[in-house]
Amino acid sequence: MTVRQVSTGASSDHASHWHDIDWARCHREVRRLQTRIVKATQEGKHGKARALQWLLTHSFSGKALAVKRVTENRGKRTPGVDGITWSTPKSKLEAVSSLKRHGYRPCPLRRIYIPKANGKQRPLGIPCMVDRAQQALYLLALEPIAETMADPNSYGFRSARSAADAIEQCFRALARSDCAQWILEADIRSCFDEISHDWLIANIPMDKAILRGWLKAGYLHDQVLYATQAGTPQGGIISPTLMNMTLDGLERKLRAQARKRHGSSKVNIVRYADDFVITGATREVLTDVVRPMVEQFLAERGLSLSPEKTRITHIDDGFDFLGMNVRKYGGKLLIKPAKANVQRFLRKLRGMVKGSATMRHDLLIRQLNPLIRGWANYYQRVVSKRTFSKVSDAIWQCLWRWARRRHPTKGAHWVKRKYFRVVDHRQWVFGTQVGEKPASGKPALLTLFDVASTPIRRHRKIKGAANPFDPQWESYFEARLGHEMMDSLEGRKRLIRLWWDQGRACSICCQPITKTSGWRLFHLERVTEGGTDAMRNLSMLHPDCHGIARGRRFSVVKPAPATGL
């Protein structure tokens, strides 16, 4: 599928309007520079990599994509200390021109506190829009280097990696009978808040003056300015990458030293952001070799382990990691949803239902479905079938109490007829009729997502050396993308066919449509003007590109269907 504008589009570096920017060209230019940065880094040409970083951070394409990112993410309406947001096309285009290194001085962060699961509060720093855009811009130049230098088994805050990859690596490191039996559960104390500024400035390959400005900007709380002597703020776009680069190198050092001292010590590390576990053949290996080595590595970066949360566990006793419980039962490794996380999910769901005592039936279902579906999708890669069944029973009990409280004078049979349906031989399905189906004209049935019917699928772990910025891995990521999309769209044959017919890419920006990016259907001919839901009248776009297509009146033309990959 191809796209052309009705009016002649301006070139990307001379755009007179925000919607006139050629986003496909911007992505191509930035991607080309990122690929060259990866190649220079792999060849050890660090001077050339710095020069390419300078080109990217001074390019119109990089600046435009940086502004696009910060004006389309979840925090786009949250201002910093200056109270400014970029919400109009004019302000966005002006923001692109304002992103300059000369004269740039970061503003202090706006400090807020959000509650943690343990009852404590997590400090969150909110930068101003211009600082967010500058961080997004320099992240475009830093991320290719970070991916090239990253530890193979680091999975948090990285492109194309997820918690499911980390859990699958845990399975590979512990499943066999000859695998390690002991695990060091490590917890870094206030990782984001205590990273040494001196270490970051000396070791992070980016503009030192810009980085120093971000680190030393301070924060405002209750109209009082506080200086920052250490740490990188949680809430900054570039902070997760800085944290990852701070901890990179730990895996290589651990394996080299453990092999040198103890030979076959079965030392493996699985890290997701600042949470990690390390396996060992014996308790002594973890106590005498691994833990002192980790503490020394962290101390060089201003970090330390939390004595209260760091422990050594046997695999038969199990441990919790990323919301999963990893444990061997009679020599067989099973990874299940952690009990604490299941209870936390049910408490949240019960709170939502209890707070919706007067909410309409269909609105409650629409409110609960994203929560239940997201939770089920996170745990569908592990041994969760029995847990899903128990959770489904708990959800039914919660909704039955909700329905009975709404009608205290009615009998159970009346309540069942009003709120529950029979669907495909399943009794007691919480649902209601809404609107009409376009084809048949019959009422459509809206039902609660059935967590018990979620299929269990083994996750395909990403290869440790895979680099999304390296052209050598392009075919690997294309194949992986196809598998992920087919899994997420199973049962929706029309969407799968549409996705393949248009080359698996958005028709506006020509970037891949993935499970993470999401998509929206676009009617080529508006329904209000006689358009239908037929395949020939639909296109699959990114959510943000959908708004651009509607705003700028794109003309979309369909070619012949694709015949191959």
Coordinates of C-alpha atoms in Angstrom, one line a residue:
M1 CA 0.0 0.0 0.0
T2 CA 1.3 3.4 -0.9
V3 CA 0.3 6.9 0.2
R4 CA 0.6 10.2 -1.6
Q5 CA -0.6 13.7 -0.4
V6 CA -3.2 15.5 -2.4
S7 CA -1.0 18.7 -2.2
T8 CA 2.7 18.7 -2.9
G9 CA 4.5 17.8 0.3
A10 CA 7.4 20.0 1.4
S11 CA 10.8 18.4 1.9
S12 CA 11.6 17.4 5.4
D13 CA 14.1 20.1 6.1
H14 CA 12.1 22.9 4.7
A15 CA 8.6 22.1 6.1
S16 CA 6.3 25.1 6.5
H17 CA 3.7 23.1 8.5
W18 CA 4.0 20.3 11.0
H19 CA 1.8 17.9 8.9
D20 CA 3.9 18.7 5.8
I21 CA 7.0 16.9 7.2
D22 CA 8.0 13.8 5.3
W23 CA 8.1 11.4 8.2
A24 CA 9.2 8.4 6.1
R25 CA 12.2 10.4 4.9
C26 CA 13.0 11.5 8.5
H27 CA 13.0 7.9 9.7
R28 CA 15.2 6.9 6.8
E29 CA 17.8 9.6 7.5
V30 CA 17.9 8.9 11.2
R31 CA 18.1 5.1 10.7
R32 CA 20.9 5.5 8.1
L33 CA 23.0 7.5 10.6
Q34 CA 22.2 5.0 13.4
T35 CA 23.4 2.2 11.3
R36 CA 26.7 4.0 10.5
I37 CA 27.1 4.6 14.3
V38 CA 26.8 0.9 15.0
K39 CA 29.3 0.0 12.3
A40 CA 31.8 2.6 13.6
T41 CA 31.4 1.3 17.1
Q42 CA 31.9 -2.3 16.1
E43 CA 35.1 -1.3 14.3
G44 CA 36.4 0.6 17.3
K45 CA 36.3 4.0 15.4
H46 CA 35.0 6.0 18.3
G47 CA 36.0 9.3 16.8
K48 CA 33.9 8.6 13.7
A49 CA 31.0 7.5 15.9
R50 CA 31.1 10.8 17.8
A51 CA 31.1 12.7 14.5
L52 CA 28.1 10.7 13.3
Q53 CA 26.3 11.4 16.6
W54 CA 27.0 15.1 16.1
L55 CA 25.4 14.9 12.6
L56 CA 22.3 13.2 13.9
T57 CA 21.7 15.5 16.8
H58 CA 22.1 18.5 14.5
S59 CA 19.8 17.2 11.7
F60 CA 16.3 18.3 11.0
S61 CA 15.1 14.7 10.9
G62 CA 16.5 13.9 14.3
K63 CA 15.0 17.0 15.9
A64 CA 11.6 16.4 14.2
L65 CA 11.4 12.8 15.4
A66 CA 12.4 13.9 18.9
V67 CA 9.6 16.5 19.1
K68 CA 7.2 13.9 17.6
R69 CA 8.0 11.5 20.3
V70 CA 7.5 13.8 23.3
T71 CA 4.3 15.3 21.8
E72 CA 2.7 11.9 21.2
N73 CA 3.6 9.9 24.3
R74 CA 1.5 9.5 27.5
G75 CA 3.1 12.5 29.2
K76 CA 2.5 14.9 26.3
R77 CA 0.0 17.0 28.4
T78 CA 2.2 17.0 31.6
P79 CA 4.2 20.2 31.8
G80 CA 7.5 20.8 33.6
V81 CA 8.4 23.7 35.9
D82 CA 7.8 26.2 33.1
G83 CA 4.2 25.0 32.6
I84 CA 4.6 24.8 28.8
T85 CA 3.3 22.0 26.5
W86 CA 3.4 21.7 22.8
S87 CA -0.1 20.9 21.7
T88 CA -0.5 22.7 18.3
P89 CA 1.1 22.0 15.0
K90 CA 2.6 25.5 15.0
S91 CA 4.2 25.0 18.4
K92 CA 5.6 21.6 17.4
L93 CA 7.3 23.0 14.3
E94 CA 8.7 25.9 16.3
A95 CA 10.0 23.4 18.9
V96 CA 12.0 21.7 16.1
S97 CA 13.8 24.9 15.3
S98 CA 14.4 25.6 19.0
L99 CA 16.4 22.5 19.6
K100 CA 19.9 23.9 19.5
R101 CA 23.1 23.0 21.4
H102 CA 24.4 26.6 21.5
G103 CA 22.9 28.4 24.5
Y104 CA 20.9 25.4 25.7
R105 CA 20.6 25.2 29.5
P106 CA 18.4 22.5 31.1
C107 CA 15.7 23.6 33.5
P108 CA 15.2 22.0 37.0
L109 CA 12.9 19.0 37.2
R110 CA 9.5 19.1 38.7
R111 CA 9.5 16.6 41.5
I112 CA 6.5 14.5 42.3
Y113 CA 6.1 11.3 44.3
I114 CA 4.1 8.2 43.2
P115 CA 3.2 5.3 45.6
K116 CA 5.1 2.0 45.4
A117 CA 3.7 -1.5 46.0
N118 CA 5.4 -1.7 49.4
G119 CA 3.7 1.5 50.7
K120 CA 6.7 3.8 50.1
Q121 CA 6.9 6.6 47.6
R122 CA 9.0 6.7 44.5
P123 CA 10.4 10.1 43.4
L124 CA 9.7 11.1 39.8
G125 CA 11.3 14.0 38.0
I126 CA 9.3 15.7 35.2
P127 CA 11.5 17.6 32.8
C128 CA 10.3 20.6 30.7
M129 CA 9.2 19.8 27.2
V130 CA 12.4 21.2 25.6
D131 CA 14.5 19.1 27.9
R132 CA 12.5 16.0 27.0
A133 CA 12.9 16.7 23.4
Q134 CA 16.7 17.2 23.8
Q135 CA 16.9 14.0 25.7
A136 CA 14.9 12.2 23.0
L137 CA 17.2 13.7 20.3
Y138 CA 20.5 12.6 22.0
L139 CA 19.0 9.2 22.8
L140 CA 18.6 8.6 19.0
A141 CA 22.4 9.0 18.8
L142 CA 23.2 7.1 22.0
E143 CA 20.9 4.1 21.7
P144 CA 22.8 2.4 18.8
I145 CA 26.0 2.5 20.9
A146 CA 24.1 1.2 23.9
E147 CA 22.7 -1.7 22.0
T148 CA 26.1 -2.6 20.5
M149 CA 27.8 -2.6 23.9
A150 CA 25.0 -4.1 26.0
D151 CA 25.3 -7.3 27.9
P152 CA 23.7 -10.3 26.0
N153 CA 21.3 -11.1 28.9
S154 CA 20.1 -7.6 29.7
Y155 CA 16.4 -7.2 28.8
G156 CA 14.9 -4.1 30.4
F157 CA 14.3 -0.8 28.6
R158 CA 15.8 -2.1 25.4
S159 CA 14.4 -2.3 21.8
A160 CA 12.8 -5.6 20.8
R161 CA 13.3 -7.1 24.3
S162 CA 10.8 -7.8 27.1
A163 CA 10.3 -9.4 30.5
A164 CA 9.3 -12.6 28.6
D165 CA 12.8 -12.9 27.2
A166 CA 14.3 -12.6 30.7
I167 CA 12.0 -15.3 32.1
E168 CA 12.8 -17.6 29.2
Q169 CA 16.5 -17.1 29.9
C170 CA 15.9 -18.1 33.5
F171 CA 14.3 -21.3 32.2
R172 CA 17.2 -22.1 30.0
A173 CA 19.7 -21.4 32.8
L174 CA 17.9 -23.5 35.5
A175 CA 15.7 -26.1 33.8
R176 CA 18.1 -29.0 33.2
S177 CA 19.2 -31.4 36.0
D178 CA 22.8 -30.4 35.5
C179 CA 22.1 -26.6 35.7
A180 CA 23.0 -24.4 38.7
Q181 CA 21.0 -25.0 41.9
W182 CA 21.7 -21.8 43.7
I183 CA 20.5 -18.3 42.9
L184 CA 21.6 -14.9 44.2
E185 CA 18.6 -12.5 44.2
A186 CA 20.1 -9.1 43.9
D187 CA 18.5 -5.7 44.6
I188 CA 20.3 -2.5 44.0
R189 CA 19.5 0.2 46.5
S190 CA 18.0 3.3 44.9
C191 CA 19.7 2.6 41.6
F192 CA 18.5 5.6 39.6
D193 CA 19.1 8.0 42.5
E194 CA 22.6 7.0 43.4
I195 CA 24.5 6.5 40.2
S196 CA 27.8 8.5 40.3
H197 CA 27.7 11.6 38.1
D198 CA 31.5 11.4 37.7
W199 CA 31.3 7.9 36.4
L200 CA 28.5 8.8 33.9
I201 CA 30.3 11.8 32.6
A202 CA 33.5 9.9 32.2
N203 CA 32.1 6.7 30.5
I204 CA 28.9 7.6 28.6
P205 CA 29.8 8.2 24.9
M206 CA 27.8 11.4 24.3
D207 CA 28.2 15.2 24.5
K208 CA 29.7 15.7 28.0
A209 CA 28.4 19.3 28.4
I210 CA 24.8 18.3 27.6
L211 CA 25.0 15.3 29.9
R212 CA 26.5 17.3 32.8
G213 CA 23.7 19.9 32.4
W214 CA 21.0 17.2 32.7
L215 CA 22.6 15.6 35.7
K216 CA 23.3 18.8 37.6
A217 CA 20.0 20.6 36.8
G218 CA 18.5 19.9 40.2
Y219 CA 14.8 19.7 41.0
L220 CA 12.0 21.8 42.4
H221 CA 9.7 20.6 45.2
D222 CA 7.3 22.9 47.1
Q223 CA 8.9 25.9 45.4
V224 CA 12.4 25.0 46.8
L225 CA 15.3 24.2 44.5
Y226 CA 17.4 21.2 45.4
A227 CA 20.8 20.3 44.0
T228 CA 21.4 16.8 42.6
Q229 CA 24.8 15.3 43.6
A230 CA 24.2 11.8 42.2
G231 CA 21.7 9.8 40.2
T232 CA 19.8 10.2 37.0
P233 CA 16.1 11.2 37.4
Q234 CA 13.4 8.7 37.0
G235 CA 11.1 10.2 34.4
G236 CA 13.7 11.4 32.0
I237 CA 13.6 9.8 28.6
I238 CA 17.3 9.0 28.5
S239 CA 17.6 7.8 32.1
P240 CA 16.8 4.1 31.5
T241 CA 19.5 3.9 28.8
L242 CA 22.0 5.6 31.1
M243 CA 21.2 3.2 33.8
N244 CA 21.5 0.2 31.5
M245 CA 24.9 1.4 30.3
T246 CA 26.0 1.9 33.9
L247 CA 25.4 -1.8 34.6
D248 CA 26.6 -3.2 31.2
G249 CA 29.8 -5.1 31.6
L250 CA 28.8 -6.9 34.7
E251 CA 27.9 -10.1 32.9
R252 CA 31.2 -10.4 31.0
K253 CA 33.2 -9.6 34.2
L254 CA 31.3 -12.2 36.2
R255 CA 31.7 -15.0 33.8
A256 CA 35.4 -14.3 33.2
Q257 CA 36.3 -14.1 36.8
A258 CA 34.2 -17.1 37.9
R259 CA 35.6 -19.2 35.1
K260 CA 39.1 -18.2 36.1
R261 CA 38.7 -19.0 39.8
H262 CA 36.3 -21.9 39.9
G263 CA 36.2 -23.4 36.4
S264 CA 32.7 -24.9 35.9
S265 CA 30.9 -22.6 38.3
K266 CA 27.7 -22.3 36.2
V267 CA 27.5 -18.6 36.7
N268 CA 24.7 -16.9 34.7
I269 CA 23.1 -13.6 35.1
V270 CA 19.7 -12.5 33.9
R271 CA 19.1 -8.7 34.2
Y272 CA 16.0 -6.6 33.6
A273 CA 16.9 -3.0 34.2
D274 CA 18.2 -2.8 37.8
D275 CA 16.7 -6.2 38.9
F276 CA 18.8 -9.3 38.3
V277 CA 19.5 -12.8 39.4
I278 CA 22.8 -14.7 39.3
T279 CA 23.0 -18.5 39.3
G280 CA 25.9 -20.5 40.7
A281 CA 26.9 -24.2 41.1
T282 CA 27.3 -23.9 44.9
R283 CA 26.4 -21.5 47.7
E284 CA 30.1 -20.8 48.2
V285 CA 30.6 -19.6 44.6
L286 CA 27.8 -17.0 45.1
T287 CA 28.9 -16.0 48.6
D288 CA 32.7 -15.9 48.2
V289 CA 33.2 -15.0 44.6
V290 CA 30.1 -13.6 42.9
R291 CA 28.7 -11.3 45.6
P292 CA 32.0 -9.5 46.4
M293 CA 32.6 -9.1 42.7
V294 CA 29.2 -7.5 42.1
E295 CA 29.6 -5.2 45.1
Q296 CA 33.0 -4.0 43.8
F297 CA 31.5 -3.5 40.3
L298 CA 28.6 -1.4 41.7
A299 CA 30.8 0.6 44.2
E300 CA 32.8 1.9 41.2
R301 CA 29.6 3.4 39.9
G302 CA 28.4 4.7 43.3
L303 CA 25.9 1.9 43.8
S304 CA 25.4 -0.8 46.4
L305 CA 23.3 -3.9 47.1
S306 CA 20.4 -3.7 49.5
P307 CA 21.2 -6.0 52.4
E308 CA 17.6 -6.5 53.3
K309 CA 16.5 -7.6 49.8
T310 CA 19.6 -9.4 48.6
R311 CA 19.5 -13.1 49.4
I312 CA 20.8 -16.5 48.2
T313 CA 18.1 -19.1 47.5
H314 CA 18.1 -22.8 46.4
I315 CA 16.1 -23.6 43.3
D316 CA 13.9 -26.1 45.3
D317 CA 12.7 -23.2 47.5
G318 CA 12.1 -20.9 44.5
F319 CA 12.3 -17.2 44.0
D320 CA 10.2 -14.4 42.6
F321 CA 11.5 -12.4 39.6
L322 CA 9.5 -10.0 37.4
G323 CA 6.2 -11.1 38.9
M324 CA 6.9 -14.8 38.3
N325 CA 7.8 -17.6 40.7
V326 CA 10.6 -19.8 39.5
R327 CA 10.9 -23.1 41.4
K328 CA 11.7 -26.8 40.9
Y329 CA 9.2 -29.4 41.9
G330 CA 10.7 -32.8 42.2
G331 CA 13.4 -31.8 39.8
K332 CA 11.1 -30.2 37.2
L333 CA 11.3 -26.4 36.8
L334 CA 8.0 -24.6 36.7
I335 CA 7.5 -20.9 36.3
K336 CA 4.2 -19.6 37.5
P337 CA 2.6 -16.2 38.3
A338 CA 3.8 -15.1 41.7
K339 CA 1.1 -15.3 44.4
A340 CA 1.7 -11.7 45.5
N341 CA 1.2 -10.4 42.0
V342 CA -2.0 -12.4 41.6
Q343 CA -3.4 -11.0 44.8
R344 CA -2.3 -7.4 43.9
F345 CA -4.2 -7.8 40.5
L346 CA -7.3 -9.1 42.2
R347 CA -7.3 -6.3 44.8
K348 CA -7.0 -3.7 42.0
L349 CA -9.9 -5.3 40.0
R350 CA -12.1 -5.6 43.1
G351 CA -11.4 -2.0 43.9
M352 CA -12.5 -0.9 40.4
V353 CA -15.7 -3.0 40.6
K354 CA -16.5 -1.7 44.0
G355 CA -16.0 1.9 42.9
S356 CA -18.4 1.3 39.9
A357 CA -21.6 0.5 41.9
T358 CA -23.7 2.7 39.7
M359 CA -21.9 2.3 36.4
R360 CA -23.7 0.9 33.4
H361 CA -23.2 -2.7 32.5
D362 CA -21.4 -2.2 29.2
L363 CA -19.2 0.6 30.6
L364 CA -17.9 -1.6 33.4
I365 CA -17.0 -4.3 30.9
R366 CA -15.1 -1.8 28.7
Q367 CA -13.3 -0.6 31.8
L368 CA -12.3 -4.1 33.0
N369 CA -11.4 -5.8 29.7
P370 CA -8.1 -3.9 29.1
L371 CA -6.9 -4.7 32.6
I372 CA -7.8 -8.4 32.5
R373 CA -6.5 -8.9 28.9
G374 CA -3.2 -7.1 29.7
W375 CA -2.6 -9.2 32.8
A376 CA -3.4 -12.4 31.0
N377 CA -1.2 -11.6 28.1
Y378 CA 1.7 -11.0 30.5
Y379 CA 1.4 -14.4 32.1
Q380 CA 0.4 -16.5 29.1
R381 CA 4.0 -17.5 28.4
V382 CA 4.4 -19.5 31.6
V383 CA 2.6 -22.2 33.5
S384 CA -0.5 -20.2 34.2
K385 CA -3.6 -22.3 33.2
R386 CA -4.5 -23.3 36.8
T387 CA -3.9 -19.7 38.0
F388 CA -6.1 -18.3 35.2
S389 CA -8.9 -20.7 36.2
K390 CA -8.7 -19.5 39.8
V391 CA -8.6 -15.9 38.8
S392 CA -11.6 -16.4 36.5
D393 CA -13.6 -17.8 39.5
A394 CA -12.5 -14.8 41.7
I395 CA -13.6 -12.4 39.0
W396 CA -17.0 -14.1 38.7
Q397 CA -17.6 -14.0 42.4
C398 CA -16.7 -10.3 42.4
L399 CA -19.1 -9.5 39.6
W400 CA -21.9 -11.6 41.1
R401 CA -21.7 -9.6 44.3
W402 CA -21.7 -6.4 42.3
A403 CA -24.8 -7.5 40.4
R404 CA -26.7 -8.7 43.5
R405 CA -25.9 -5.4 45.4
R406 CA -27.5 -3.4 42.6
H407 CA -30.8 -5.3 42.9
P408 CA -31.3 -6.3 46.5
T409 CA -35.0 -7.0 46.0
K410 CA -34.6 -9.2 42.9
G411 CA -34.0 -13.0 42.9
A412 CA -30.9 -14.8 41.7
H413 CA -32.5 -16.0 38.5
W414 CA -33.6 -12.5 37.5
V415 CA -30.1 -11.1 38.1
K416 CA -28.6 -14.0 36.1
R417 CA -30.9 -13.2 33.1
K418 CA -30.0 -9.5 33.2
Y419 CA -26.2 -9.7 33.5
F420 CA -25.0 -13.1 32.3
R421 CA -25.2 -14.8 28.9
V422 CA -24.6 -18.2 27.3
V423 CA -21.8 -18.0 24.7
D424 CA -20.5 -21.0 22.8
H425 CA -21.8 -23.4 25.4
R426 CA -20.2 -21.4 28.2
Q427 CA -22.6 -20.5 31.0
W428 CA -22.5 -17.4 33.2
V429 CA -20.7 -15.1 30.7
F430 CA -20.8 -11.5 32.0
G431 CA -22.1 -9.6 29.0
T432 CA -24.7 -7.3 27.4
Q433 CA -26.1 -6.4 24.0
V434 CA -24.8 -3.2 22.5
G435 CA -25.6 -1.5 19.2
E436 CA -26.0 -3.6 16.1
K437 CA -23.7 -5.6 13.9
P438 CA -23.1 -3.8 10.6
A439 CA -23.7 -6.9 8.4
S440 CA -26.7 -8.6 10.0
G441 CA -28.3 -5.7 11.8
K442 CA -28.7 -7.9 14.9
P443 CA -27.6 -6.7 18.4
A444 CA -23.9 -7.2 19.1
L445 CA -22.9 -8.9 22.3
L446 CA -20.2 -7.3 24.5
T447 CA -18.7 -9.8 26.9
L448 CA -16.1 -9.7 29.6
F449 CA -12.7 -11.1 28.6
D450 CA -12.4 -14.7 29.6
V451 CA -9.0 -15.1 31.3
A452 CA -9.4 -18.8 31.7
S453 CA -9.6 -19.3 27.9
T454 CA -6.3 -17.5 27.3
P455 CA -4.0 -20.0 25.4
I456 CA -0.6 -20.7 26.9
R457 CA 2.2 -20.2 24.3
R458 CA 5.9 -20.7 24.8
H459 CA 7.9 -17.4 24.2
R460 CA 10.5 -17.3 21.4
K461 CA 13.5 -15.7 23.2
I462 CA 15.5 -13.1 21.3
K463 CA 19.1 -14.0 20.6
G464 CA 21.5 -12.3 23.0
A465 CA 23.6 -10.6 20.2
A466 CA 20.7 -9.4 18.2
N467 CA 20.9 -5.7 17.5
P468 CA 17.9 -3.9 15.9
F469 CA 20.2 -1.1 14.6
D470 CA 22.6 -3.6 12.8
P471 CA 21.6 -4.4 9.1
Q472 CA 23.1 -7.9 9.6
W473 CA 20.2 -8.8 11.9
E474 CA 17.5 -7.3 9.6
S475 CA 16.2 -10.6 8.3
Y476 CA 16.1 -12.1 11.8
F477 CA 14.0 -9.3 13.1
E478 CA 11.7 -9.4 10.1
A479 CA 11.0 -13.1 10.8
R480 CA 10.5 -12.5 14.5
L481 CA 8.1 -9.6 13.7
G482 CA 6.0 -11.9 11.6
H483 CA 5.7 -14.5 14.4
E484 CA 4.8 -11.9 17.0
M485 CA 2.2 -10.3 14.8
M486 CA 0.6 -13.6 13.9
D487 CA 0.4 -14.5 17.5
S488 CA -1.2 -11.3 18.5
L489 CA -3.8 -11.3 15.7
E490 CA -4.7 -15.0 15.8
G491 CA -8.3 -15.5 15.0
R492 CA -8.6 -12.1 13.2
K493 CA -8.0 -13.3 9.7
R494 CA -9.1 -10.1 8.0
L495 CA -6.6 -8.1 9.9
I496 CA -3.8 -10.5 9.2
R497 CA -4.5 -10.4 5.5
L498 CA -4.7 -6.6 5.6
W499 CA -1.4 -6.4 7.4
W500 CA 0.4 -8.6 5.0
D501 CA -1.1 -7.0 1.9
Q502 CA 0.4 -3.6 2.8
G503 CA 3.8 -5.0 3.5
R504 CA 3.5 -5.1 7.3
A505 CA 4.2 -1.3 7.5
C506 CA 2.2 1.8 8.1
S507 CA 1.1 3.6 4.9
I508 CA 1.9 7.0 6.3
C509 CA 5.4 6.8 7.9
C510 CA 6.4 3.5 6.3
Q511 CA 7.6 2.1 9.7
P512 CA 6.7 -1.4 10.8
I513 CA 3.4 -2.0 12.5
T514 CA 4.1 -4.1 15.6
K515 CA 2.3 -5.3 18.7
T516 CA 4.1 -2.5 20.7
S517 CA 3.3 0.3 18.3
G518 CA -0.4 -0.7 18.0
W519 CA -2.6 0.2 15.0
R520 CA -5.9 1.7 13.9
L521 CA -8.0 1.0 10.9
F522 CA -8.5 3.9 8.5
H523 CA -11.4 4.1 6.1
L524 CA -10.2 5.3 2.7
E525 CA -13.7 6.5 2.0
R526 CA -15.3 7.9 5.1
V527 CA -18.3 6.0 6.4
T528 CA -20.2 9.3 6.6
E529 CA -19.7 9.6 2.8
G530 CA -20.8 6.1 1.9
G531 CA -17.7 4.0 2.8
T532 CA -18.0 0.5 4.0
D533 CA -16.0 -1.9 6.2
A534 CA -14.9 -4.0 3.2
M535 CA -11.3 -4.9 2.9
R536 CA -10.8 -2.7 -0.1
N537 CA -11.8 0.3 1.9
L538 CA -9.5 -0.3 4.9
S539 CA -5.9 0.6 5.7
M540 CA -3.9 -0.2 8.8
L541 CA -2.0 2.8 10.3
H542 CA -0.2 3.7 13.5
P543 CA -2.5 5.4 16.0
D544 CA -0.6 8.8 15.6
C545 CA -0.4 8.4 11.8
H546 CA -4.2 7.9 11.8
G547 CA -4.6 11.4 13.2
I548 CA -2.2 12.8 10.6
A549 CA -4.0 11.1 7.7
R550 CA -7.4 12.5 8.9
G551 CA -6.0 16.0 9.4
R552 CA -4.2 16.3 6.1
R553 CA -6.6 14.5 3.8
F554 CA -4.2 11.9 2.5
S555 CA -5.2 10.0 -0.7
V556 CA -4.4 6.3 -0.2
V557 CA -4.1 4.0 -3.2
K558 CA -3.9 0.2 -2.9
P559 CA -1.6 -1.8 -5.2
A560 CA -1.8 -5.5 -5.9
P561 CA -1.5 -7.7 -2.9
A562 CA 2.0 -8.7 -1.8
T563 CA 3.1 -12.2 -3.1
G564 CA 6.0 -12.9 -0.7
L565 CA 7.8 -11.9 2.4

